PDB file of C-alpha atoms in Angstrom:
ATOM      1  CA  PHE A 258     101.783  99.830  93.076  1.00 57.00           C
ATOM      2  CA  TYR A 259     103.975 102.936  93.358  1.00 59.00           C
ATOM      3  CA  ILE A 260     103.302 103.847  89.718  1.00 59.00           C
ATOM      4  CA  THR A 261      99.556 103.422  90.167  1.00 59.00           C
ATOM      5  CA  ALA A 262      99.724 105.642  93.248  1.00 59.00           C
ATOM      6  CA  ASN A 263     100.613 108.604  91.014  1.00 60.00           C
ATOM      7  CA  PHE A 264      97.054 108.627  89.701  1.00 60.00           C
ATOM      8  CA  ILE A 265      95.115 108.349  92.953  1.00 65.00           C
ATOM      9  CA  ALA A 266      95.195 112.049  93.854  1.00 64.00           C
ATOM     10  CA  PRO A 267      93.880 113.351  90.494  1.00 67.00           C
ATOM     11  CA  LEU A 268      91.235 110.606  90.428  1.00 74.00           C
ATOM     12  CA  MET A 269      89.801 111.503  93.836  1.00 76.00           C
ATOM     13  CA  PRO A 270      87.179 113.910  92.353  1.00 81.00           C
ATOM     14  CA  LEU A 271      85.937 111.076  90.114  1.00 83.00           C
ATOM     15  CA  LEU A 272      85.767 108.804  93.142  1.00 79.00           C
ATOM     16  CA  LEU A 273      83.630 111.343  95.000  1.00 84.00           C
ATOM     17  CA  TYR A 274      81.400 111.780  91.954  1.00 81.00           C
ATOM     18  CA  GLY A 275      80.867 108.037  91.618  1.00 88.00           C
ATOM     19  CA  ALA A 276      80.248 107.483  95.315  1.00 83.00           C
ATOM     20  CA  ILE A 277      77.900 110.399  95.980  1.00 86.00           C
ATOM     21  CA  LEU A 278      76.203 111.351  92.731  1.00 84.00           C
ATOM     22  CA  ARG A 279      76.204 108.001  90.891  1.00 84.00           C
ATOM     23  CA  ASP A 280      75.683 105.801  93.958  1.00 87.00           C
ATOM     24  CA  ASN A 281      78.393 103.413  92.736  1.00 90.00           C
ATOM     25  CA  THR A 282      79.089 100.675  95.290  1.00 91.00           C
ATOM     26  CA  SER A 283      82.772 100.227  94.382  1.00 87.00           C
ATOM     27  CA  CYS A 284      83.414 103.954  94.702  1.00 86.00           C
ATOM     28  CA  GLN A 285      81.549 104.045  98.010  1.00 90.00           C
ATOM     29  CA  VAL A 286      83.680 101.213  99.410  1.00 89.00           C
ATOM     30  CA  ILE A 287      86.925 102.908  98.354  1.00 84.00           C
ATOM     31  CA  LEU A 288      85.712 106.222  99.758  1.00 87.00           C
ATOM     32  CA  ALA A 289      84.807 104.554 103.066  1.00 91.00           C
ATOM     33  CA  LEU A 290      88.253 102.950 103.270  1.00 89.00           C
ATOM     34  CA  SER A 291      89.877 106.308 102.485  1.00 88.00           C
ATOM     35  CA  ILE A 292      87.960 108.026 105.284  1.00 91.00           C
ATOM     36  CA  LEU A 293      88.823 105.192 107.675  1.00 94.00           C
ATOM     37  CA  ASP A 294      92.475 105.531 106.718  1.00 92.00           C
ATOM     38  CA  PHE A 295      92.499 109.139 107.937  1.00 92.00           C
ATOM     39  CA  VAL A 296      90.696 108.209 111.144  1.00 94.00           C
ATOM     40  CA  ILE A 297      93.266 105.573 112.149  1.00 94.00           C
ATOM     41  CA  PRO A 298      96.485 107.238 113.417  1.00 94.00           C
ATOM     42  CA  LEU A 299      99.539 107.048 111.149  1.00 95.00           C
ATOM     43  CA  TYR A 300     103.097 106.921 112.483  1.00 94.00           C
ATOM     44  CA  PRO A 301     105.704 107.607 109.770  1.00 94.00           C
ATOM     45  CA  GLY A 302     109.152 106.407 110.818  1.00 93.00           C
ATOM     46  CA  PRO A 303     110.325 103.462 112.936  1.00 95.00           C
ATOM     47  CA  ARG A 304     107.008 103.071 114.718  1.00 94.00           C
ATOM     48  CA  GLY A 305     105.038 102.747 111.495  1.00 95.00           C
ATOM     49  CA  LYS A 306     107.484 100.534 109.615  1.00 96.00           C
ATOM     50  CA  SER A 307     106.325  96.934 109.337  1.00 95.00           C
ATOM     51  CA  GLN A 308     108.895  94.177 108.819  1.00 93.00           C
ATOM     52  CA  PRO A 309     106.244  91.493 108.105  1.00 94.00           C
ATOM     53  CA  PHE A 310     104.706  93.708 105.425  1.00 94.00           C
ATOM     54  CA  ILE A 311     108.131  94.443 103.903  1.00 94.00           C
ATOM     55  CA  ARG A 312     108.996  90.736 103.722  1.00 92.00           C
ATOM     56  CA  PHE A 313     105.598  89.970 102.192  1.00 91.00           C
ATOM     57  CA  SER A 314     105.762  92.725  99.547  1.00 91.00           C
ATOM     58  CA  SER A 315     109.501  92.757  98.759  1.00 90.00           C
ATOM     59  CA  CYS A 316     110.375  92.715  95.060  1.00 90.00           C
ATOM     60  CA  LYS A 317     114.124  92.355  95.642  1.00 93.00           C
ATOM     61  CA  ASP A 318     114.315  88.934  93.951  1.00 94.00           C
ATOM     62  CA  GLY A 319     112.381  90.315  90.984  1.00 94.00           C
ATOM     63  CA  LEU A 320     114.832  93.207  90.640  1.00 94.00           C
ATOM     64  CA  VAL A 321     117.749  90.795  90.600  1.00 95.00           C
ATOM     65  CA  SER A 322     116.217  88.425  88.055  1.00 96.00           C
ATOM     66  CA  TYR A 323     114.637  91.010  85.728  1.00 96.00           C
ATOM     67  CA  PHE A 324     117.301  93.745  85.802  1.00 96.00           C
ATOM     68  CA  HIS A 325     120.296  91.648  86.899  1.00 95.00           C
ATOM     69  CA  ALA A 326     120.473  94.224  89.672  1.00 96.00           C
ATOM     70  CA  GLU A 327     123.442  94.269  92.007  1.00 97.00           C
ATOM     71  CA  ILE A 328     124.731  96.485  94.800  1.00 97.00           C
ATOM     72  CA  ILE A 329     128.323  97.443  95.652  1.00 98.00           C
ATOM     73  CA  SER A 330     129.151  99.268  98.871  1.00 98.00           C
ATOM     74  CA  GLU A 331     132.349 101.092  99.801  1.00 98.00           C
ATOM     75  CA  CYS A 332     130.900 102.374 103.077  1.00 97.00           C
ATOM     76  CA  ASP A 333     131.524 100.747 106.444  1.00 94.00           C
ATOM     77  CA  PHE A 334     128.337 101.565 108.322  1.00 97.00           C
ATOM     78  CA  ASP A 335     128.978 102.022 112.049  1.00 96.00           C
ATOM     79  CA  PRO A 336     125.941 101.302 114.286  1.00 95.00           C
ATOM     80  CA  GLN A 337     127.044 104.149 116.571  1.00 96.00           C
ATOM     81  CA  LYS A 338     126.856 106.740 113.788  1.00 97.00           C
ATOM     82  CA  ASN A 339     124.075 108.236 111.660  1.00 98.00           C
ATOM     83  CA  TYR A 340     124.120 108.238 107.878  1.00 98.00           C
ATOM     84  CA  SER A 341     122.208 109.986 105.125  1.00 98.00           C
ATOM     85  CA  VAL A 342     122.317 107.854 101.973  1.00 98.00           C
ATOM     86  CA  CYS A 343     121.960 110.399  99.156  1.00 98.00           C
ATOM     87  CA  TYR A 344     120.339 108.555  96.262  1.00 97.00           C
ATOM     88  CA  PHE A 345     120.850 109.635  92.630  1.00 97.00           C
ATOM     89  CA  PRO A 346     119.474 109.837  90.005  1.00 96.00           C
ATOM     90  CA  HIS A 347     115.846 110.336  90.990  1.00 93.00           C
ATOM     91  CA  SER A 348     114.445 109.148  87.651  1.00 93.00           C
ATOM     92  CA  LEU A 349     110.772 108.134  87.919  1.00 89.00           C
ATOM     93  CA  PHE A 350     111.269 106.723  91.407  1.00 90.00           C
ATOM     94  CA  ALA A 351     113.898 104.885  93.471  1.00 92.00           C
ATOM     95  CA  ILE A 352     113.166 101.484  91.998  1.00 91.00           C
ATOM     96  CA  VAL A 353     116.051  99.760  93.807  1.00 95.00           C
ATOM     97  CA  TYR A 354     114.962 100.730  97.335  1.00 95.00           C
ATOM     98  CA  PRO A 355     114.062  97.096  98.216  1.00 95.00           C
ATOM     99  CA  LEU A 356     117.553  96.012  97.139  1.00 96.00           C
ATOM    100  CA  ILE A 357     119.280  98.655  99.292  1.00 97.00           C
ATOM    101  CA  LEU A 358     116.948  97.935 102.206  1.00 96.00           C
ATOM    102  CA  GLU A 359     117.674  94.200 102.236  1.00 95.00           C
ATOM    103  CA  PHE A 360     121.418  94.719 101.740  1.00 97.00           C
ATOM    104  CA  LEU A 361     121.703  97.044 104.734  1.00 97.00           C
ATOM    105  CA  GLU A 362     119.539  94.826 106.910  1.00 96.00           C
ATOM    106  CA  THR A 363     121.347  91.590 106.001  1.00 95.00           C
ATOM    107  CA  LYS A 364     124.922  92.874 106.119  1.00 96.00           C
ATOM    108  CA  HIS A 365     124.744  95.600 108.767  1.00 96.00           C
ATOM    109  CA  GLY A 366     121.552  94.931 110.739  1.00 96.00           C
ATOM    110  CA  ILE A 367     120.175  98.329 109.690  1.00 97.00           C
ATOM    111  CA  SER A 368     116.458  99.089 109.407  1.00 97.00           C
ATOM    112  CA  LEU A 369     116.468 101.663 106.597  1.00 97.00           C
ATOM    113  CA  LEU A 370     114.097 104.623 106.490  1.00 97.00           C
ATOM    114  CA  PHE A 371     113.507 106.826 103.460  1.00 96.00           C
ATOM    115  CA  SER A 372     112.045 110.271 102.867  1.00 95.00           C
ATOM    116  CA  VAL A 373     109.197 111.062 100.470  1.00 92.00           C
ATOM    117  CA  ALA A 374     107.340 114.209  99.441  1.00 86.00           C
ATOM    118  CA  ASP A 375     104.937 115.361 102.134  1.00 85.00           C
ATOM    119  CA  ILE A 376     102.023 115.087  99.708  1.00 82.00           C
ATOM    120  CA  ILE A 377     102.330 111.283  99.873  1.00 86.00           C
ATOM    121  CA  PHE A 378     100.969 111.406 103.414  1.00 90.00           C
ATOM    122  CA  LYS A 379      97.857 113.189 102.162  1.00 86.00           C
ATOM    123  CA  ILE A 380      96.930 110.433  99.721  1.00 85.00           C
ATOM    124  CA  PRO A 381      94.610 107.876 101.350  1.00 87.00           C
ATOM    125  CA  ILE A 382      95.659 104.223 101.545  1.00 86.00           C
ATOM    126  CA  VAL A 383      98.904 104.936  99.646  1.00 87.00           C
ATOM    127  CA  ARG A 384     100.283 106.774 102.672  1.00 92.00           C
ATOM    128  CA  ARG A 385      99.711 103.721 104.867  1.00 93.00           C
ATOM    129  CA  PHE A 386     101.538 101.368 102.512  1.00 92.00           C
ATOM    130  CA  MET A 387     104.429 103.815 102.159  1.00 93.00           C
ATOM    131  CA  THR A 388     104.682 104.188 105.925  1.00 96.00           C
ATOM    132  CA  ALA A 389     104.796 100.407 106.331  1.00 96.00           C
ATOM    133  CA  TRP A 390     107.742 100.340 103.909  1.00 95.00           C
ATOM    134  CA  GLY A 391     109.620 102.879 106.042  1.00 96.00           C
ATOM    135  CA  ALA A 392     108.649 106.217 104.496  1.00 96.00           C
ATOM    136  CA  THR A 393     109.011 109.431 106.492  1.00 96.00           C
ATOM    137  CA  CYS A 394     108.379 113.102 105.741  1.00 93.00           C
ATOM    138  CA  VAL A 395     111.013 115.028 103.813  1.00 93.00           C
ATOM    139  CA  SER A 396     110.457 118.183 105.881  1.00 92.00           C
ATOM    140  CA  GLU A 397     113.558 119.575 107.572  1.00 94.00           C
ATOM    141  CA  SER A 398     112.184 118.985 111.076  1.00 94.00           C
ATOM    142  CA  ALA A 399     111.428 115.327 110.283  1.00 95.00           C
ATOM    143  CA  LEU A 400     114.867 114.807 108.720  1.00 96.00           C
ATOM    144  CA  LYS A 401     116.596 116.268 111.760  1.00 96.00           C
ATOM    145  CA  THR A 402     114.649 113.944 114.045  1.00 96.00           C
ATOM    146  CA  ASN A 403     115.232 110.823 111.958  1.00 96.00           C
ATOM    147  CA  LEU A 404     118.937 111.503 111.419  1.00 97.00           C
ATOM    148  CA  LYS A 405     119.475 111.326 115.178  1.00 97.00           C
ATOM    149  CA  LEU A 406     117.797 107.963 115.707  1.00 97.00           C
ATOM    150  CA  PRO A 407     119.832 105.167 117.319  1.00 97.00           C
ATOM    151  CA  SER A 408     120.661 101.845 115.697  1.00 96.00           C
ATOM    152  CA  PRO A 409     119.087 100.004 113.913  1.00 97.00           C
ATOM    153  CA  HIS A 410     117.337 103.093 112.488  1.00 97.00           C
ATOM    154  CA  ASN A 411     120.546 105.099 112.089  1.00 98.00           C
ATOM    155  CA  VAL A 412     120.450 105.243 108.280  1.00 98.00           C
ATOM    156  CA  MET A 413     118.111 107.433 106.238  1.00 97.00           C
ATOM    157  CA  MET A 414     117.805 107.457 102.438  1.00 98.00           C
ATOM    158  CA  VAL A 415     117.092 110.842 100.830  1.00 97.00           C
ATOM    159  CA  GLN A 416     116.780 112.041  97.232  1.00 96.00           C
ATOM    160  CA  PRO A 417     118.297 115.551  97.181  1.00 95.00           C
ATOM    161  CA  ASP A 418     117.302 116.294  93.581  1.00 92.00           C
ATOM    162  CA  GLY A 419     113.612 115.879  94.459  1.00 90.00           C
ATOM    163  CA  ILE A 420     110.874 116.302  91.879  1.00 88.00           C
ATOM    164  CA  ALA A 421     113.212 118.276  89.596  1.00 91.00           C
ATOM    165  CA  GLY A 422     115.389 115.181  89.217  1.00 92.00           C
ATOM    166  CA  MET A 423     112.515 113.335  87.556  1.00 92.00           C
ATOM    167  CA  PHE A 424     112.940 115.529  84.473  1.00 93.00           C
ATOM    168  CA  TYR A 425     116.681 115.025  83.932  1.00 93.00           C
ATOM    169  CA  GLY A 426     118.754 112.163  82.564  1.00 93.00           C
ATOM    170  CA  LEU A 427     116.518 111.547  79.558  1.00 92.00           C
ATOM    171  CA  ARG A 428     119.321 111.357  76.982  1.00 89.00           C
ATOM    172  CA  HIS A 429     122.455 111.127  79.089  1.00 91.00           C
ATOM    173  CA  GLU A 430     123.351 110.746  82.749  1.00 94.00           C
ATOM    174  CA  GLN A 431     122.527 113.971  84.557  1.00 93.00           C
ATOM    175  CA  ILE A 432     121.638 114.836  88.162  1.00 94.00           C
ATOM    176  CA  VAL A 433     120.449 117.952  89.988  1.00 93.00           C
ATOM    177  CA  LEU A 434     123.082 118.680  92.616  1.00 95.00           C
ATOM    178  CA  ALA A 435     124.975 121.952  92.104  1.00 92.00           C
ATOM    179  CA  LYS A 436     122.366 124.124  93.846  1.00 90.00           C
ATOM    180  CA  ARG A 437     121.006 121.499  96.227  1.00 94.00           C
ATOM    181  CA  LYS A 438     122.638 122.175  99.593  1.00 97.00           C
ATOM    182  CA  GLY A 439     119.823 121.759 102.096  1.00 96.00           C
ATOM    183  CA  PHE A 440     120.671 118.091 102.684  1.00 97.00           C
ATOM    184  CA  VAL A 441     124.248 119.118 103.524  1.00 98.00           C
ATOM    185  CA  ARG A 442     123.046 121.689 106.063  1.00 98.00           C
ATOM    186  CA  VAL A 443     120.824 119.121 107.786  1.00 98.00           C
ATOM    187  CA  ALA A 444     123.685 116.594 107.848  1.00 98.00           C
ATOM    188  CA  LEU A 445     125.950 119.159 109.505  1.00 98.00           C
ATOM    189  CA  GLN A 446     123.304 120.097 112.060  1.00 98.00           C
ATOM    190  CA  THR A 447     122.649 116.462 113.008  1.00 98.00           C
ATOM    191  CA  GLY A 448     126.258 115.294 112.810  1.00 97.00           C
ATOM    192  CA  SER A 449     125.306 112.601 110.299  1.00 98.00           C
ATOM    193  CA  TYR A 450     127.541 111.336 107.506  1.00 98.00           C
ATOM    194  CA  LEU A 451     126.677 111.738 103.820  1.00 98.00           C
ATOM    195  CA  VAL A 452     126.889 108.595 101.693  1.00 98.00           C
ATOM    196  CA  PRO A 453     126.952 109.158  97.900  1.00 98.00           C
ATOM    197  CA  CYS A 454     124.708 106.643  96.139  1.00 98.00           C
ATOM    198  CA  TYR A 455     124.292 106.213  92.385  1.00 98.00           C
ATOM    199  CA  THR A 456     122.153 103.736  90.480  1.00 98.00           C
ATOM    200  CA  PHE A 457     123.405 103.048  86.974  1.00 97.00           C
ATOM    201  CA  GLY A 458     120.525 102.244  84.619  1.00 96.00           C
ATOM    202  CA  ALA A 459     117.919 104.052  86.737  1.00 96.00           C
ATOM    203  CA  ASN A 460     117.285 106.561  83.955  1.00 95.00           C
ATOM    204  CA  ASP A 461     116.476 103.801  81.471  1.00 94.00           C
ATOM    205  CA  PHE A 462     113.853 101.557  83.056  1.00 93.00           C
ATOM    206  CA  PHE A 463     111.056 103.808  81.714  1.00 93.00           C
ATOM    207  CA  HIS A 464     111.039 106.340  78.872  1.00 94.00           C
ATOM    208  CA  ARG A 465     110.307 109.824  80.243  1.00 93.00           C
ATOM    209  CA  LYS A 466     109.300 112.421  77.662  1.00 90.00           C
ATOM    210  CA  PHE A 467     109.728 115.932  79.091  1.00 90.00           C
ATOM    211  CA  GLY A 468     112.989 117.567  80.196  1.00 91.00           C
ATOM    212  CA  GLY A 469     113.927 120.057  82.872  1.00 90.00           C
ATOM    213  CA  ASP A 470     112.825 123.092  80.832  1.00 90.00           C
ATOM    214  CA  SER A 471     109.395 121.696  79.979  1.00 93.00           C
ATOM    215  CA  VAL A 472     106.048 123.064  81.131  1.00 92.00           C
ATOM    216  CA  ALA A 473     105.460 119.789  82.998  1.00 88.00           C
ATOM    217  CA  ALA A 474     108.637 120.332  85.017  1.00 89.00           C
ATOM    218  CA  LYS A 475     107.678 123.900  85.896  1.00 90.00           C
ATOM    219  CA  VAL A 476     104.135 122.925  86.890  1.00 88.00           C
ATOM    220  CA  SER A 477     105.459 120.035  88.989  1.00 84.00           C
ATOM    221  CA  SER A 478     107.814 122.394  90.808  1.00 83.00           C
ATOM    222  CA  LYS A 479     104.970 124.844  91.436  1.00 83.00           C
ATOM    223  CA  ILE A 480     102.439 122.368  92.827  1.00 77.00           C
ATOM    224  CA  ARG A 481     105.111 120.134  94.441  1.00 76.00           C
ATOM    225  CA  MET A 482     103.712 117.035  92.793  1.00 74.00           C
ATOM    226  CA  SER A 483     105.125 115.201  89.785  1.00 78.00           C
ATOM    227  CA  CYS A 484     103.466 115.604  86.394  1.00 83.00           C
ATOM    228  CA  VAL A 485     105.718 113.166  84.579  1.00 88.00           C
ATOM    229  CA  PHE A 486     104.726 111.512  81.303  1.00 90.00           C
ATOM    230  CA  TRP A 487     106.379 108.182  80.543  1.00 92.00           C
ATOM    231  CA  THR A 488     105.989 105.112  78.374  1.00 94.00           C
ATOM    232  CA  ASP A 489     106.892 101.555  79.279  1.00 94.00           C
ATOM    233  CA  ARG A 490     108.743  98.748  77.518  1.00 95.00           C
ATOM    234  CA  PHE A 491     105.954  98.359  74.956  1.00 95.00           C
ATOM    235  CA  GLY A 492     105.450 102.079  74.349  1.00 94.00           C
ATOM    236  CA  ILE A 493     102.255 102.197  76.418  1.00 94.00           C
ATOM    237  CA  PRO A 494     101.686 105.637  78.035  1.00 92.00           C
ATOM    238  CA  PHE A 495     101.913 105.373  81.826  1.00 88.00           C
ATOM    239  CA  GLY A 496     102.559 101.663  81.394  1.00 90.00           C
ATOM    240  CA  ILE A 497     103.838  99.452  84.198  1.00 88.00           C
ATOM    241  CA  VAL A 498     106.224  97.098  82.359  1.00 93.00           C
ATOM    242  CA  PRO A 499     109.776  98.498  82.706  1.00 94.00           C
ATOM    243  CA  ASN A 500     112.508  98.235  80.126  1.00 95.00           C
ATOM    244  CA  LYS A 501     114.832  95.305  80.707  1.00 93.00           C
ATOM    245  CA  THR A 502     117.991  97.231  81.514  1.00 94.00           C
ATOM    246  CA  LYS A 503     120.862  96.451  83.865  1.00 96.00           C
ATOM    247  CA  LEU A 504     120.797  98.145  87.283  1.00 97.00           C
ATOM    248  CA  VAL A 505     123.924  98.638  89.391  1.00 97.00           C
ATOM    249  CA  VAL A 506     123.716 100.416  92.758  1.00 98.00           C
ATOM    250  CA  VAL A 507     126.938 101.809  94.227  1.00 98.00           C
ATOM    251  CA  LEU A 508     127.421 103.298  97.686  1.00 98.00           C
ATOM    252  CA  GLY A 509     130.515 105.433  98.220  1.00 98.00           C
ATOM    253  CA  PRO A 510     132.610 106.138 101.309  1.00 98.00           C
ATOM    254  CA  ALA A 511     130.966 108.284 103.981  1.00 98.00           C
ATOM    255  CA  ILE A 512     131.636 112.036 103.928  1.00 98.00           C
ATOM    256  CA  GLY A 513     131.670 114.293 106.982  1.00 96.00           C
ATOM    257  CA  SER A 514     133.147 114.614 110.464  1.00 93.00           C
ATOM    258  CA  GLY A 515     130.227 113.287 112.481  1.00 93.00           C
ATOM    259  CA  VAL A 516     130.374 116.334 114.757  1.00 95.00           C
ATOM    260  CA  PRO A 517     127.082 118.296 114.981  1.00 96.00           C
ATOM    261  CA  VAL A 518     127.222 121.980 114.021  1.00 97.00           C
ATOM    262  CA  ASP A 519     124.166 123.740 115.434  1.00 94.00           C
ATOM    263  CA  LYS A 520     124.352 126.745 113.104  1.00 95.00           C
ATOM    264  CA  PRO A 521     126.636 125.938 110.165  1.00 97.00           C
ATOM    265  CA  THR A 522     127.856 128.899 108.128  1.00 97.00           C
ATOM    266  CA  GLN A 523     127.406 129.057 104.370  1.00 97.00           C
ATOM    267  CA  ALA A 524     131.159 128.549 104.022  1.00 97.00           C
ATOM    268  CA  GLN A 525     130.990 125.315 106.037  1.00 97.00           C
ATOM    269  CA  ILE A 526     128.050 124.082 103.966  1.00 98.00           C
ATOM    270  CA  ASP A 527     129.861 124.918 100.715  1.00 97.00           C
ATOM    271  CA  VAL A 528     132.989 123.017 101.776  1.00 97.00           C
ATOM    272  CA  VAL A 529     131.101 119.811 102.593  1.00 98.00           C
ATOM    273  CA  HIS A 530     128.920 120.176  99.497  1.00 98.00           C
ATOM    274  CA  ALA A 531     132.012 120.500  97.296  1.00 97.00           C
ATOM    275  CA  GLU A 532     133.481 117.398  98.947  1.00 98.00           C
ATOM    276  CA  PHE A 533     130.244 115.522  98.280  1.00 98.00           C
ATOM    277  CA  VAL A 534     130.172 116.581  94.605  1.00 97.00           C
ATOM    278  CA  ILE A 535     133.739 115.359  94.136  1.00 98.00           C
ATOM    279  CA  GLY A 536     132.916 112.118  95.957  1.00 98.00           C
ATOM    280  CA  MET A 537     129.889 111.549  93.724  1.00 97.00           C
ATOM    281  CA  LYS A 538     131.858 112.162  90.530  1.00 97.00           C
ATOM    282  CA  LYS A 539     134.641 109.808  91.604  1.00 98.00           C
ATOM    283  CA  LEU A 540     132.126 107.143  92.604  1.00 98.00           C
ATOM    284  CA  TYR A 541     130.507 107.388  89.177  1.00 97.00           C
ATOM    285  CA  ASP A 542     133.841 107.152  87.355  1.00 97.00           C
ATOM    286  CA  ARG A 543     135.035 104.184  89.433  1.00 97.00           C
ATOM    287  CA  HIS A 544     132.009 102.058  88.603  1.00 97.00           C
ATOM    288  CA  LYS A 545     130.665 103.136  85.204  1.00 96.00           C
ATOM    289  CA  HIS A 546     132.620 100.303  83.554  1.00 95.00           C
ATOM    290  CA  ARG A 547     130.169  97.868  85.155  1.00 95.00           C
ATOM    291  CA  MET A 548     127.548  98.929  82.604  1.00 95.00           C
ATOM    292  CA  GLY A 549     129.639  97.997  79.587  1.00 90.00           C
ATOM    293  CA  LYS A 550     131.608  99.817  76.898  1.00 83.00           C
ATOM    294  CA  LYS A 551     128.856 102.325  76.000  1.00 82.00           C
ATOM    295  CA  TRP A 552     129.380 103.921  79.403  1.00 82.00           C
TER     296      TRP A 552
END
C-alpha cells in the first residue's frame, strides 16, 4: 500500500482527465471519494490513530516470517518521560514500523506515533490511512506538540535524514546525520530524550538506483517529494516484492537530560548532537555481528 501511494499524486491529473473528459465511471468514483476525504475532518496524532485498523492491517507477522525480522532494545522507556526514536537508515521507507509499534505497545504499553512529510496529508485517501496508523506532521510545531504528550503517546518516531536519506546506502551502510541537527534542537526544547535506532538490512529490501548526487535526489529535495527509482526482488521497476533479506532493529540507550531548554544555543545543540552521533556509531558496532560475517 505504502509503495503504491507514491504514485497517487502524479496520477491525479490522469484521474481528473478520466473522470471529467472521458466520463469514466471508475475515475469518477475515485474522484468522488477523494473529494469526500477532504470534506471529512482529519485529526493526525492520537485522536486520529485507530487501534482496530492497526490490528486489522498489521504486517508484523509477515515481517518476522519473510525477513526473519527481530528487534533488540537497550532503552528503558519511562511512561513519565518523552522520547524521540530517531530511525535510520531511511531507505525507501521505514518498513519495520509495525514491528517497532507492536514491541513498544506490548512491552511498555506505548502507543507509538510517527512523523511523515507534510505532503502525505495532501494526498487523498492515503492521508487517512496514514493517520489511522499514527502518522503526524513533521513540521517543527507539530513535533513540539507531540513530544510533550503524556503516556501512552509519549514516544514519537522520526526520520532525521528525511528524503535525502532515500538516496544513500546503495552500496554500503551510510546515513545522513552530520548536518542534521533540527531534531536535536526540538528534543532540547521539549525536554524529550533521543533514542538512536538502526535497522540492519533496511538498505537491501529493494534495489534503489540513484545516489545522493543524482538529478533525482536534487529534484526530490527541491520539490520535497521523493523521486526514487527502485526495482524489486525480480528486477521489476517499481515492483512490490521485496528482497528476502534479514532485518534487525536495534534501539539504543536514551540520550539527553530530560530538562526543557526554551532557547538552546548552538553550542548546546552541537554537544547533544555529538553525543547522539557517538551513540549511533556505538550502537551500530555493538550489533552489526547479528547480520553475519559480511558485516
